[in-house]
Short mmCIF file of C-alpha atoms and ligand atoms in Angstrom, two decimals:
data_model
loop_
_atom_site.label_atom_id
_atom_site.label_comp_id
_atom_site.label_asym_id
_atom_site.label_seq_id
_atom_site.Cartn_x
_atom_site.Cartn_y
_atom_site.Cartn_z
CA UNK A 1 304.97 130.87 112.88
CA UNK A 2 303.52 130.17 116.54
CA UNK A 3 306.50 130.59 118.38
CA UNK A 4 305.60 130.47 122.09
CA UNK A 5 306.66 130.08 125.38
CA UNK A 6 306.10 130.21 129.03
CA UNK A 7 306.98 130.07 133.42
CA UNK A 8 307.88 126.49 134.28
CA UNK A 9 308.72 125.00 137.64
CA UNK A 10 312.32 124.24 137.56
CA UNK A 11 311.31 121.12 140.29
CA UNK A 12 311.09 118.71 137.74
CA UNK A 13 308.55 116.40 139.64
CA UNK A 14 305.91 119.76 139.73
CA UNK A 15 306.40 121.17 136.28
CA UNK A 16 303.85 123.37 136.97
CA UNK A 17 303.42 126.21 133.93
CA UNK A 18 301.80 129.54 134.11
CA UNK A 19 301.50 132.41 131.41
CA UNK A 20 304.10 134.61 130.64
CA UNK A 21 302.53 137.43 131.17
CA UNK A 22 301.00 136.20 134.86
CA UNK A 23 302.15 137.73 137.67
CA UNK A 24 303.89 135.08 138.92
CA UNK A 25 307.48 134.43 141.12
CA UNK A 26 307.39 131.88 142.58
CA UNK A 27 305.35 128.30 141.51
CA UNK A 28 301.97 128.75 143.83
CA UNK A 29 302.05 125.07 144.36
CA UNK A 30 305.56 123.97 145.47
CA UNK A 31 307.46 127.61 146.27
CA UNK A 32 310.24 126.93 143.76
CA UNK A 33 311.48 129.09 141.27
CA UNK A 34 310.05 129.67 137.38
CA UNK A 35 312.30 129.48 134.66
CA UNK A 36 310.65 130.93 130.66
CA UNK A 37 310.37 127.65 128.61
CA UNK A 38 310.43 127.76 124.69
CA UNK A 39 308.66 125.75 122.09
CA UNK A 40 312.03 124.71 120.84
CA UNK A 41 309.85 121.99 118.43
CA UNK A 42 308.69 125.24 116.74
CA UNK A 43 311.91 127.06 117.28
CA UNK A 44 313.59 124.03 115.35
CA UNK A 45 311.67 124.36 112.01
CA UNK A 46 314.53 127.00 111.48
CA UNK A 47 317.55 125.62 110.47
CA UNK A 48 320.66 126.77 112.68
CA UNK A 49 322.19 127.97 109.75
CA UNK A 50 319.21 130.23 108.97
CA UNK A 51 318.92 131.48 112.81
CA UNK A 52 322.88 132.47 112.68
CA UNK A 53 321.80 134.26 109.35
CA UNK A 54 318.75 136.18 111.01
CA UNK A 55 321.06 137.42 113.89
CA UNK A 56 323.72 138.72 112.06
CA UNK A 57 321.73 140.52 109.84
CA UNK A 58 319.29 142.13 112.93
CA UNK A 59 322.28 143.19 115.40
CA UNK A 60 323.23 146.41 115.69
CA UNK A 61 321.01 147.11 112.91
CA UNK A 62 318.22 149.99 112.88
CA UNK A 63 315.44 148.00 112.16
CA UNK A 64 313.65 148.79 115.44
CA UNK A 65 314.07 146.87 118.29
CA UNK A 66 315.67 144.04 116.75
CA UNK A 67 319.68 145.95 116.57
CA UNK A 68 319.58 144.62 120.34
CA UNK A 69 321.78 142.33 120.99
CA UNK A 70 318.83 140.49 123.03
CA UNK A 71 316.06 141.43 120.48
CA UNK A 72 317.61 140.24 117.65
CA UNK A 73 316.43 137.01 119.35
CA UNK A 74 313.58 137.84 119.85
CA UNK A 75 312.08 134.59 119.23
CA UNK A 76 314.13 133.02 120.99
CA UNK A 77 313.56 135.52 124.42
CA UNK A 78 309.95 136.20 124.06
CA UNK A 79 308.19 135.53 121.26
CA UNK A 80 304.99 136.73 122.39
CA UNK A 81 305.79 140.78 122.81
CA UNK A 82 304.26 142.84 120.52
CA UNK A 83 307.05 145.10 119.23
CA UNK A 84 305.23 148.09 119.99
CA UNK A 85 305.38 146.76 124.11
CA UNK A 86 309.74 146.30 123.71
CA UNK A 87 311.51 148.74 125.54
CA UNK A 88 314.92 148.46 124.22
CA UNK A 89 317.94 150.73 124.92
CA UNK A 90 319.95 148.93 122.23
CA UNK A 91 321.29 146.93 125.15
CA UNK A 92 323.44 144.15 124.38
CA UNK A 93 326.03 144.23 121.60
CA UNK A 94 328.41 145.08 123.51
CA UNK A 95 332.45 144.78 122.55
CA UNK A 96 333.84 141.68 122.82
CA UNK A 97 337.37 143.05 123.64
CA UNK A 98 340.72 140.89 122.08
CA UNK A 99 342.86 141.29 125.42
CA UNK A 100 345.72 140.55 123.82
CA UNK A 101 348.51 141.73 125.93
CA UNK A 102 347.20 140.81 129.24
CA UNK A 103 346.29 137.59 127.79
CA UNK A 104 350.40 136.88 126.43
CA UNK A 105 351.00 137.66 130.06
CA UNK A 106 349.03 134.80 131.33
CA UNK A 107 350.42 132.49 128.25
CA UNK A 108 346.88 132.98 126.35
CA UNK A 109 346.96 134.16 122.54
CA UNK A 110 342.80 134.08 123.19
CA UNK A 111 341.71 136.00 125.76
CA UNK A 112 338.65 137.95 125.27
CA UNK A 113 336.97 139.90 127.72
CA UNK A 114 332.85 140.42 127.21
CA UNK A 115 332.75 144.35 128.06
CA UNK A 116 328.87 144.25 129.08
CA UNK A 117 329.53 147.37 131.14
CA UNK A 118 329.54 149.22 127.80
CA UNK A 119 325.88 149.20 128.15
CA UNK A 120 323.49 152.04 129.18
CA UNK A 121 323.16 151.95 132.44
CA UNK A 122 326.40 150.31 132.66
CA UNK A 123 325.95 147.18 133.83
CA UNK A 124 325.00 143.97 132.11
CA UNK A 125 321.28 144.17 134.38
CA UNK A 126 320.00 145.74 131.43
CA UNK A 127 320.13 142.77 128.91
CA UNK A 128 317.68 141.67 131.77
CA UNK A 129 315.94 144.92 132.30
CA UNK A 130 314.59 145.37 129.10
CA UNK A 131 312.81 141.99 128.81
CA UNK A 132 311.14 142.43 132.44
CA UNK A 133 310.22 146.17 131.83
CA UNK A 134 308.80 145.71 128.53
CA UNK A 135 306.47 142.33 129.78
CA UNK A 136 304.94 144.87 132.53
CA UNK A 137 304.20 147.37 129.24
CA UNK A 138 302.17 144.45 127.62
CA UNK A 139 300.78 143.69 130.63
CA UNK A 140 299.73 146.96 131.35
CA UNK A 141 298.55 147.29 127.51
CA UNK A 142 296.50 143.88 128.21
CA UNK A 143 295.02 146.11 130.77
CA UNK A 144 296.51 144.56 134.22
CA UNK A 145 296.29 146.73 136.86
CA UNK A 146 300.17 147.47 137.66
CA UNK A 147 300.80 150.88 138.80
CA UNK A 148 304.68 150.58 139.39
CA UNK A 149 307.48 148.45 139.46
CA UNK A 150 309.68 147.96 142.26
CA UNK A 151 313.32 146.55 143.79
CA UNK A 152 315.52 146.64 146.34
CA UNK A 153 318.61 147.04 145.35
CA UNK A 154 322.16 149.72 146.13
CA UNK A 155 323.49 149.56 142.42
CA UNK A 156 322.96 148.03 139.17
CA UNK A 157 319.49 146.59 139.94
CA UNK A 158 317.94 149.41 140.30
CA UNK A 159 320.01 151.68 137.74
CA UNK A 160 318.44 149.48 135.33
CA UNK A 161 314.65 149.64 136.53
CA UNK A 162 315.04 153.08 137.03
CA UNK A 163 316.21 154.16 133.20
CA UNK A 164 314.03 151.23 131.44
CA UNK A 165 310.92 152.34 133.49
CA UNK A 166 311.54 155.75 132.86
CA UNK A 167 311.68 155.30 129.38
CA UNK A 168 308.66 153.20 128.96
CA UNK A 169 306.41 155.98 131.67
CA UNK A 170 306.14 153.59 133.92
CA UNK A 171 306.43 154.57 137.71
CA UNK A 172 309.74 152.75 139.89
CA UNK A 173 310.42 152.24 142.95
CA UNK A 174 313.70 151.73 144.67
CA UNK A 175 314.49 151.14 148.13
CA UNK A 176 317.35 151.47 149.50
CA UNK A 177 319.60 151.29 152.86
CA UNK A 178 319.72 154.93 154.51
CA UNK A 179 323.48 156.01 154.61
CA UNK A 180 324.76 152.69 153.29
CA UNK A 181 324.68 153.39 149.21
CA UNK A 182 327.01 155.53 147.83
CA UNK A 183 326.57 158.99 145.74
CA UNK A 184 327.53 156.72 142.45
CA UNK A 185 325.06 154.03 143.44
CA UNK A 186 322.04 156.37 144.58
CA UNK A 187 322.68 158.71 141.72
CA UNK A 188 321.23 157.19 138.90
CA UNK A 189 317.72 156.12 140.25
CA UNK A 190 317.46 160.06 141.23
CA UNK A 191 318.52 161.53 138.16
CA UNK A 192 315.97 158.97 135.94
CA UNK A 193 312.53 159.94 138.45
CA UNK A 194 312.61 156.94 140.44
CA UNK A 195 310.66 156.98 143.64
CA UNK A 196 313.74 156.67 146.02
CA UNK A 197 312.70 155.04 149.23
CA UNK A 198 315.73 155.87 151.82
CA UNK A 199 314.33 153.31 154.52
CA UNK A 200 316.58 152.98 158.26
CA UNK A 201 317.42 149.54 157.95
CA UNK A 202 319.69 147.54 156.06
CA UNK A 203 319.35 145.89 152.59
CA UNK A 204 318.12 142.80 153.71
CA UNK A 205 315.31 144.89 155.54
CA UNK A 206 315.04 147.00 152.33
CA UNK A 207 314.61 143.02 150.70
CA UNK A 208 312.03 141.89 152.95
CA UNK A 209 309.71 145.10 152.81
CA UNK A 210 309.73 144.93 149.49
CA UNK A 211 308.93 141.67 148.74
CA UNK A 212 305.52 142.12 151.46
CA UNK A 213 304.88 145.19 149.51
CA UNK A 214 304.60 143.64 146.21
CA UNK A 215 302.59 140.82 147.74
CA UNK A 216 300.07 142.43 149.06
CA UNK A 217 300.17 146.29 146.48
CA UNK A 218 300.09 145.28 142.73
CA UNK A 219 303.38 146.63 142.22
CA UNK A 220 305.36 144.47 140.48
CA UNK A 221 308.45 142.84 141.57
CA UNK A 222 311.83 143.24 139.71
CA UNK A 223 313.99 141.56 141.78
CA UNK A 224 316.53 138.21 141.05
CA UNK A 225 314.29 135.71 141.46
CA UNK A 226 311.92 136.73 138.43
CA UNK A 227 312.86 134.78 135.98
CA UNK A 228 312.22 137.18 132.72
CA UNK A 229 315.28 139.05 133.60
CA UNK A 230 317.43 135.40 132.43
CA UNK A 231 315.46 135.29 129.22
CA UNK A 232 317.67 138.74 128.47
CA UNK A 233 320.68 137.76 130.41
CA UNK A 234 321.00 134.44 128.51
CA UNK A 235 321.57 135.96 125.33
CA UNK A 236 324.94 136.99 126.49
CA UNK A 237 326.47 133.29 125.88
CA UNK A 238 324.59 133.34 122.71
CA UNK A 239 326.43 137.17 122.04
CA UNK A 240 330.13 135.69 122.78
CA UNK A 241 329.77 132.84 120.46
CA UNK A 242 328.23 135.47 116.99
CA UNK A 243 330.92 137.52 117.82
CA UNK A 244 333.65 134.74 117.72
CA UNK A 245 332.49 133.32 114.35
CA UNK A 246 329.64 130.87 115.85
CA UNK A 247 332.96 129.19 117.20
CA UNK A 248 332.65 127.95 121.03
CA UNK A 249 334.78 129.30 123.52
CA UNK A 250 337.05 126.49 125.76
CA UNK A 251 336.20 128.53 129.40
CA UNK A 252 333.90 131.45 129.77
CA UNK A 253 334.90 132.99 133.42
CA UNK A 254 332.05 134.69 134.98
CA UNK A 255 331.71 136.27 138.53
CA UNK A 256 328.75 135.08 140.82
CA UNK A 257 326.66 136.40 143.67
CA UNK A 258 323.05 135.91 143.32
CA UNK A 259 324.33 133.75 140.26
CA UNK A 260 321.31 134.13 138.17
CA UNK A 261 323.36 134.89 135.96
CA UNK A 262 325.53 131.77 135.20
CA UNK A 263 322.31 129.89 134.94
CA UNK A 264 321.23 132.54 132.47
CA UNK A 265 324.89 131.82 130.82
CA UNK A 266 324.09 128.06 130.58
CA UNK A 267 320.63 128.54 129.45
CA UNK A 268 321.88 130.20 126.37
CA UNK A 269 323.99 127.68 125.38
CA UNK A 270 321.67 124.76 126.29
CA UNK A 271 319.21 126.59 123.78
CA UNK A 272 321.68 127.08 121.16
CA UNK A 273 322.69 123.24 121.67
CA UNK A 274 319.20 122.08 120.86
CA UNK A 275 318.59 123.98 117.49
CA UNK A 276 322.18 123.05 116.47
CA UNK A 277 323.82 126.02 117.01
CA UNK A 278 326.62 124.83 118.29
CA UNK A 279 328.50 121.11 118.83
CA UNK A 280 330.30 121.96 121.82
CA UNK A 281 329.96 123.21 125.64
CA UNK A 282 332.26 125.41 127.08
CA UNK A 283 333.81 125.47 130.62
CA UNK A 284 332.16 127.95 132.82
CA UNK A 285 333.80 128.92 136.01
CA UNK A 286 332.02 131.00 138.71
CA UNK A 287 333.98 133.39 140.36
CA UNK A 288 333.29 134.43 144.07
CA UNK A 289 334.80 136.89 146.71
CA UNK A 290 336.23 135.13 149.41
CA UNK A 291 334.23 137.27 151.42
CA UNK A 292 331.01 136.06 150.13
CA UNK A 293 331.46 132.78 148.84
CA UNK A 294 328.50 129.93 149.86
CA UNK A 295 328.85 128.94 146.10
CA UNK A 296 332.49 128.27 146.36
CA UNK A 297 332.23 126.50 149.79
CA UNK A 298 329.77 123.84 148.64
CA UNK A 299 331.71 123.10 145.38
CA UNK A 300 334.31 122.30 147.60
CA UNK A 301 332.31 119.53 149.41
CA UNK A 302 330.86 118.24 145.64
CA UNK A 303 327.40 120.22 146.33
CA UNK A 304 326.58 117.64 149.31
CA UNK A 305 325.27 120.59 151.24
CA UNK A 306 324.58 124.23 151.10
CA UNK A 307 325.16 126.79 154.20
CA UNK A 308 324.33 130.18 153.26
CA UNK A 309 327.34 132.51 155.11
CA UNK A 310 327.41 135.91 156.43
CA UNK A 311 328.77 138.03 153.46
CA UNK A 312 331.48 140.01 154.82
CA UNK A 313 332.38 143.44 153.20
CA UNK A 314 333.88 143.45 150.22
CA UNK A 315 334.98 145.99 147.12
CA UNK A 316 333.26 143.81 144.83
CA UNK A 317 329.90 145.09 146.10
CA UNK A 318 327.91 143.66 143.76
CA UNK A 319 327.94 140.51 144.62
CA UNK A 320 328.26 140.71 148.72
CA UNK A 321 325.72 138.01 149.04
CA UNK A 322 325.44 135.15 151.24
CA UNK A 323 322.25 133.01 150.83
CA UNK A 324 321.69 133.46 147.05
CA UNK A 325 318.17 133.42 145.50
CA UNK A 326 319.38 131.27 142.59
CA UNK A 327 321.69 128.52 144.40
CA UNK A 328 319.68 125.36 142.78
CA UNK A 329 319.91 127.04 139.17
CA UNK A 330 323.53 127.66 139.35
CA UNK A 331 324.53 124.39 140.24
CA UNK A 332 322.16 122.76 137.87
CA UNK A 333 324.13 124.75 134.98
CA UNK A 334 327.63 123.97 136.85
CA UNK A 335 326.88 120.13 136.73
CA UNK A 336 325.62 120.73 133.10
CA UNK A 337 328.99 122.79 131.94
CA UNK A 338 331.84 120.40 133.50
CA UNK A 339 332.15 123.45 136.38
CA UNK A 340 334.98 125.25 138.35
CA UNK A 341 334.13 127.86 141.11
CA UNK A 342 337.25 129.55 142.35
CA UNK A 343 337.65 132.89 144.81
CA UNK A 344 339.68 135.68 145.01
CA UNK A 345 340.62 137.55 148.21
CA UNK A 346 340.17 141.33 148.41
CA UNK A 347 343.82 141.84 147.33
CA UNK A 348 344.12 139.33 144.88
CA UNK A 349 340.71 141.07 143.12
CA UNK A 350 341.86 144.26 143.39
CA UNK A 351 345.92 143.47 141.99
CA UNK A 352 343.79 141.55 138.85
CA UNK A 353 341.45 144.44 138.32
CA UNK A 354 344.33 147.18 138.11
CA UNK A 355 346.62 144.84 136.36
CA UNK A 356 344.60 144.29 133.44
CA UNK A 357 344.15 147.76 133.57
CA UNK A 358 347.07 148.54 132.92
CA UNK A 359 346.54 146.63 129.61
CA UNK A 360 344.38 149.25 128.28
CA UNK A 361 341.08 147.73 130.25
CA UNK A 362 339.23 149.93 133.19
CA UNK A 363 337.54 146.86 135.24
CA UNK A 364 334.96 147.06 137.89
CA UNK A 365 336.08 144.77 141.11
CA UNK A 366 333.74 142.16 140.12
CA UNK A 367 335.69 141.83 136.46
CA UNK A 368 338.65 141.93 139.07
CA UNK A 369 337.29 138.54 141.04
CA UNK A 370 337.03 136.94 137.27
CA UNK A 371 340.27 138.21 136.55
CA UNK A 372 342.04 137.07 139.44
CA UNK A 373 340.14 133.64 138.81
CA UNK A 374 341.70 133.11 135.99
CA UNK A 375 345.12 134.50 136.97
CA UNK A 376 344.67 131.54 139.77
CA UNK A 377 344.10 128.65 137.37
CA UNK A 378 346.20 129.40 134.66
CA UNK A 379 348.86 129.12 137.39
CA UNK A 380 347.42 125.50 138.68
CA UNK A 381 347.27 124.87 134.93
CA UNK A 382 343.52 124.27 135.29
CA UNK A 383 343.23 126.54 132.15
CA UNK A 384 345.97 125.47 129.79
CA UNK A 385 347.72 127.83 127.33
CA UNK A 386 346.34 128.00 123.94
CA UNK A 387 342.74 127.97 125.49
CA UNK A 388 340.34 130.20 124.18
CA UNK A 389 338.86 132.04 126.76
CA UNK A 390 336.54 134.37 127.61
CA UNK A 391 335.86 136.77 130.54
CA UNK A 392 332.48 138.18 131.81
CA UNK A 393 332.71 141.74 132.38
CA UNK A 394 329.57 142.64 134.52
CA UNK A 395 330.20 146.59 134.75
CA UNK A 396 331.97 150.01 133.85
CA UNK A 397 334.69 150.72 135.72
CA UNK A 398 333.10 154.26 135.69
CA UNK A 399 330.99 153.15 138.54
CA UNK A 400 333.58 152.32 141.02
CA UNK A 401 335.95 155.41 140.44
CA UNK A 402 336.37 156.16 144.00
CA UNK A 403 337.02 153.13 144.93
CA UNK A 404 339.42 152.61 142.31
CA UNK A 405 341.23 156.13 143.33
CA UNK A 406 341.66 154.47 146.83
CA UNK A 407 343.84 151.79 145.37
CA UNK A 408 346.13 154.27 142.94
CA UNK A 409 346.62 156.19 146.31
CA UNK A 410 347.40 153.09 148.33
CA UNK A 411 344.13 153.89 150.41
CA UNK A 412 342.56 150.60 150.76
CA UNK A 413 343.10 149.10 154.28
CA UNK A 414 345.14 145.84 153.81
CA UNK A 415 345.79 145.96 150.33
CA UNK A 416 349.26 147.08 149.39
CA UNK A 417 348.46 148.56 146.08
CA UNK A 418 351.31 146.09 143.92
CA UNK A 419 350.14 148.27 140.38
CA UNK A 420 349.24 151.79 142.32
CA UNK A 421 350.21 154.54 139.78
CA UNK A 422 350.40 157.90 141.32
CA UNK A 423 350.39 161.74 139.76
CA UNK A 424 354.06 162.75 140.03
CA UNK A 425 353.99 166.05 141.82
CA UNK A 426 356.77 169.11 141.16
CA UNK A 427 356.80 172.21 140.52
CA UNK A 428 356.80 173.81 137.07
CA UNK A 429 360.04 174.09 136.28
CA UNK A 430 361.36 172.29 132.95
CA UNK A 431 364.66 170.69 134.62
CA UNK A 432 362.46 168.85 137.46
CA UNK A 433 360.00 167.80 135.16
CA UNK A 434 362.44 166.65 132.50
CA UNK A 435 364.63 164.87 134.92
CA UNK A 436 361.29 163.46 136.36
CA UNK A 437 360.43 162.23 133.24
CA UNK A 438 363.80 160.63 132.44
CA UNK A 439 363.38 158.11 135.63
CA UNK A 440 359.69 157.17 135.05
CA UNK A 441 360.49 156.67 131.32
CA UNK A 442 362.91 153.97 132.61
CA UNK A 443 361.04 152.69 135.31
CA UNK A 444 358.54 152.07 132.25
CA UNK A 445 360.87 150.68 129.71
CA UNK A 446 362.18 148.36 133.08
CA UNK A 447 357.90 147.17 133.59
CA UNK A 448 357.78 146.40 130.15
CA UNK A 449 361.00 144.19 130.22
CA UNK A 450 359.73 142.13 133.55
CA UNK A 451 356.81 141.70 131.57
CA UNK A 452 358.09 140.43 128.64
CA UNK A 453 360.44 137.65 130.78
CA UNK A 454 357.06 136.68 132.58
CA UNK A 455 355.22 136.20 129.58
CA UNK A 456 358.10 134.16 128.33
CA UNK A 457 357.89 131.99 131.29
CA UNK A 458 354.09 132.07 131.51
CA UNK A 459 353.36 130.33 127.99
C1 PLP B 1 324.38 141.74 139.58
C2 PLP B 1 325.84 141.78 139.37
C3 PLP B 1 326.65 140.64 139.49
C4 PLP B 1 326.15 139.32 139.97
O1 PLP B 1 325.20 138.70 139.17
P1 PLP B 1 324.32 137.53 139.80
O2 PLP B 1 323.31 137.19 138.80
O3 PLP B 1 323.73 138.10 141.06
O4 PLP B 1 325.25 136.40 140.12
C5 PLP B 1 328.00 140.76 139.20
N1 PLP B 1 328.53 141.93 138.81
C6 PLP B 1 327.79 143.04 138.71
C7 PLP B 1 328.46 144.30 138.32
C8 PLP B 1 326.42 143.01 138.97
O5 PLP B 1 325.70 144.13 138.88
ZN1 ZN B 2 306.39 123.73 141.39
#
């Protein structure tokens, strides 16, 4: 079958359409952004029930590259790849993890958390990654001149370019801020031959040189605002709703910064809607940082007006971003998915994260700003009990270690550290430790009781 597909204007008055495999950004006659269109007529000749078939029998599977959890959809991502051009780290299929007693705490028997950390870089940019990196291998196979690929990015961006390119031979390129990335953040890049570009600015400097180098070099841009990197990222809705039995959660919470990807969420489902996939929408709620949160501030006034905002520090790094690149796409899918955008302060992110740790989870901070989301409208009763819900978990908790130390050791300036757990310290001597022992045992068995009462009350 001809499946096929290709760039489209999201403007719907322009429309414009170029080739997939154009090097293309931006439409060249009105400036707005591309989105990847499918032949869903041809798509559609498939019955649903035959497409939920096909998946479950490619994922995790070694037939080569379709044990992805984004190839096995191929068709449905980029039907036009050779398979000899994918360059798949068997990204996706991630766990979708039953957070069962964190979830009787908030009065929810179904709360799920999507772990896309557990990925290979460790972040869910690679469900994106491998769709972008493997076009510019067919590209390069077509015989376009593209010597490297570049971003600018301080974490998971360029993680993700940097292992995908690596794997595939093809040169990257990563700038970054001098001095402002840390060792976890500049480590992986180094370690998988990137060209590491420490530049003295900042990263919005590091943004705009690289965007005037790809215009006018042929290196090839891998930032946000190309829109192969959704075609991957979309299959993440698709993910949740194989791994819960084709069923449709109520509310999928997902945290936000550049927010390409909740339109990449909402694209999924769309698609899945219109081959009969699935009957039903769910909920999707955008979580934000207070301390970068345009999104959240012009939900409040019913999207009547957009001011980007100075993004003020924050641990959920990640998504410090004030003016972001998809704004139009993310309320599009918003107004599509009956909405909700909530924030979380610093502390309220950071109590969520090591909370739910405490359940047996290790969150990043920006699982934290979900997390405390949720926390937040279960208690307005915006979520109801008895919801089935699901949490987008954007990255390993490995990544933010340090940061995560600082909280355990009560470190982190204006944050009082509510679930801090700290090494008890004695000397060896059997008596201290076994008295020692005696009164944290308790303190324990006391935790678990408070718990018990709250999720008594919560439900
Ligand atoms: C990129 C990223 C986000 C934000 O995704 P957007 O598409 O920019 O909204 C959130 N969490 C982590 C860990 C990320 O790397
Ligand atoms: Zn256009």
């Amino acid at each position: 079958m001809a499946y096929s597909s290709w760039f489209q204007c999201i403007e719907p008055s322009c429309g414009e359409r170029y080739d997939v495999f154009e090097v293309v950004y931006r439409c060249r006659k009105c400036g707005e952004l591309l989105e990847v269109v499918h032949d869903e007529a041809e798509l559609r000749k498939t019955s649903a029930a035959e497409w939920k078939t096909r998946f479950d029998s490619r994922i995790r599977s070694n037939e080569w590259p379709f044990g992805s959890g984004v190839w096995c959809r191929k068709e449905m991502v980029l039907p036009q790849l050779r398979d000899e051009n994918v360059v798949s780290m068997f990204e996706g299929a991630s766990n979708l993890l039953w957070a069962e007693r964190f979830g009787k705490q908030l009065g929810l028997d179904e709360l799920w958390v999507k772990q896309c950390g557990n990925s290979h870089t460790g972040s869910f940019k690679d469900l994106g990654m491998t769709v972008l990196v493997s076009v510019v291998k067919e590209m390069r196979a077509r015989g376009k001149d593209i010597p490297a690929v570049a971003c600018a990015s301080t974490g998971d961006t360029s993680a993700a370019l940097a292992a995908y390119c690596a794997a595939a031979g093809i040169p990257a390129i990563v700038l970054l801020p001098r001095n402002k990335v840390s060792l976890a953040q500049l480590v992986q890049p180094i370690s998988n031959g990137a060209i590491v570009l420490s530049l003295d600015t900042d990263f919005d400097g590091c943004m705009r040189t690289v965007q005037e180098l790809t215009e006018r070099e042929n290196i090839y841009l891998a930032n946000s605002m190309n829109s192969l990197r959704i075609e991957g990222q979309k299959t993440v809705g698709m993910e949740i709703v194989q791994q819960s039995d084709w069923k449709v959660p109520d509310t999928i919470v997902i945290p936000g910064g550049n927010l390409g990807n909740v339109s990449a969420l909402g694209k999924g489902f769309l698609l899945m809607e219109s081959l009969g996939m699935v009957k039903k929408r769910p909920r999707i709620v955008v979580a934000q940082a207070e301390n970068a949160n345009p999104l959240y501030l012009a939900w409040r006034n019913g999207f009547r007006s957009f001011e980007p905002v100075q993004a003020k520090t924050t641990l959920a790094s990640a998504i410090q971003i004030g003016n972001p690149v998809s704004y139009r796409k993310a309320v599009r899918t918003l107004q599509e998915f009956d909405g909700i955008v909530e924030q979380a302060s610093e502390e309220e992110l950071a109590d969520a994260s090591a909370r739910a740790d405490r359940t047996g989870m290790f969150n990043c901070p920006h699982t934290g700003v979900a997390l405390a989301a949720l926390i937040k409208l279960r208690e307005r009763g915006v979520v109801r009990s008895g919801e089935h819900v699901v949490v987008i978990s954007t990255a390993h908790g490995l990544k933010f270690a340090d940061q995560k130390a600082a909280y355990h050791q009560k470190k982190i300036e204006g944050i009082a550290s509510r679930y801090a757990n700290q090494p008890i310290e004695l000397p060896n001597d059997l008596g201290k430790v076994r008295d020692a022992l005696r009164r944290a045992i308790e303190e324990t068995a006391e935790a678990r009781e408070a718990e018990s009462r709250a999720a008594g009350a919560a439900s």
